[in-house]
């Protein structure tokens, strides 16, 4: 019996070998063989992208209840007038008032703008309204007791840019971005009246209370005296720029642009096309650790500022040139599976999803705004989306996300930061990236050609390979 099986196996191997020998360079177009990509590759449909975004939205909706409860009993507090020092936001997986959730609100609003799906708008507006409704009542309790839920305290009495900037920016977007504003004028005015006191409180902290260096650069007193964090570009600057849009006062545009250039003077490393994470005034030299997510905050800041900065503003060209150089530097370092590394220039560090999602959004957005070339960077953005999509599991959780991270001055500090599905930093960027990829698919012309993603100036009406292209589709 064993001899029979051996003979059958030998015949099968011989047949396969003969079959394989029939494929050669003369009789088969080997260049059209399917590549063995480890991740998905190619051009997704808008419907496929939205399915991924919807999973994330469904998950975060369940994990962020917009409810007040009594922390002693767990019972819901139904009336604002019943708020006292024992009242808190009901705890889910994520915090409604953190900077990560300010990013999430902006990402979800972007998803509503591009999809028109009311579920996205309602998610944000419900939580914005809760924060606005509860704030004056908690303010009274805070003045009396000085002891309230820390997640509420961030709204009433911000202590850092992290508390203020991202949430304030999301609220201003809901008021000034035409595609997000309520159509009913009465409701629009009511919404603005609800949010404006919170916006004023947040931006007052940013402009008047945040610690700064002698030249006005946003800074911190940790981990060293007079430390500049790249993260703080995003935590503070977009809110200042959007305050210009909200009020029409150009001094806020000037301050936002000034802050971008002040950060760049210290943090931008031209020869590498990247930003260092930290700069300490008394440190010499200034080490350059290119942490992925911090570079994401810098690139996202430039996108946010350029979105509202007037075309004639004197610093606009400088910021645009900096964004282009940053996109070029980042694109060189993208892993072939679409991700970027935790330390961008260290391929021995892990592939990280939140930075990848931020870059995907920013590069796609820069293309859609006409700031960078679609042919050069469109494939980078789509490859980035494939990595983000791969990081979203069936529950809608975003995997491969670095947890909250302070500042260090050695590679080990960054390389061994944990990753966790409950790290809030991945959720807003994943939805934001998906929204901009949908916009990219709507307004650009990607096409698979000879197994590669290409971007063309016009729609390509063939699924066959194009071997000659002279500005017109010829096939």
mmCIF file of C-alpha atoms in Angstrom, residues 7 9 31 66 112 116 133 137 195 199 215 244 266 269 290 296 330 351 380 390 400 403 408 413 458:
data_model
loop_
_atom_site.group_PDB
_atom_site.id
_atom_site.type_symbol
_atom_site.label_atom_id
_atom_site.label_comp_id
_atom_site.label_asym_id
_atom_site.label_seq_id
_atom_site.Cartn_x
_atom_site.Cartn_y
_atom_site.Cartn_z
ATOM 1 C CA UNK A 7 4.044 5.911 -6.901
ATOM 2 C CA UNK A 9 2.865 10.914 -5.293
ATOM 3 C CA UNK A 31 5.214 40.492 -15.752
ATOM 4 C CA UNK A 66 -23.299 60.493 26.209
ATOM 5 C CA UNK A 112 -20.315 63.171 7.587
ATOM 6 C CA UNK A 116 -23.815 62.559 4.071
ATOM 7 C CA UNK A 133 -25.520 71.670 28.363
ATOM 8 C CA UNK A 137 -24.110 73.508 35.925
ATOM 9 C CA UNK A 195 -20.972 75.907 21.881
ATOM 10 C CA UNK A 199 -14.993 77.578 22.620
ATOM 11 C CA UNK A 215 9.487 84.209 22.106
ATOM 12 C CA UNK A 244 -9.636 83.377 12.986
ATOM 13 C CA UNK A 266 13.422 74.223 16.517
ATOM 14 C CA UNK A 269 15.395 68.633 10.499
ATOM 15 C CA UNK A 290 11.466 60.920 14.830
ATOM 16 C CA UNK A 296 1.576 63.066 12.343
ATOM 17 C CA UNK A 330 7.598 60.700 5.060
ATOM 18 C CA UNK A 351 4.682 49.256 12.378
ATOM 19 C CA UNK A 380 1.274 56.361 -1.084
ATOM 20 C CA UNK A 390 -5.940 45.997 7.894
ATOM 21 C CA UNK A 400 -1.421 48.305 16.324
ATOM 22 C CA UNK A 403 -0.440 54.063 23.765
ATOM 23 C CA UNK A 408 12.428 60.357 25.846
ATOM 24 C CA UNK A 413 11.879 54.548 25.115
ATOM 25 C CA UNK A 458 -8.756 61.653 -16.464
#
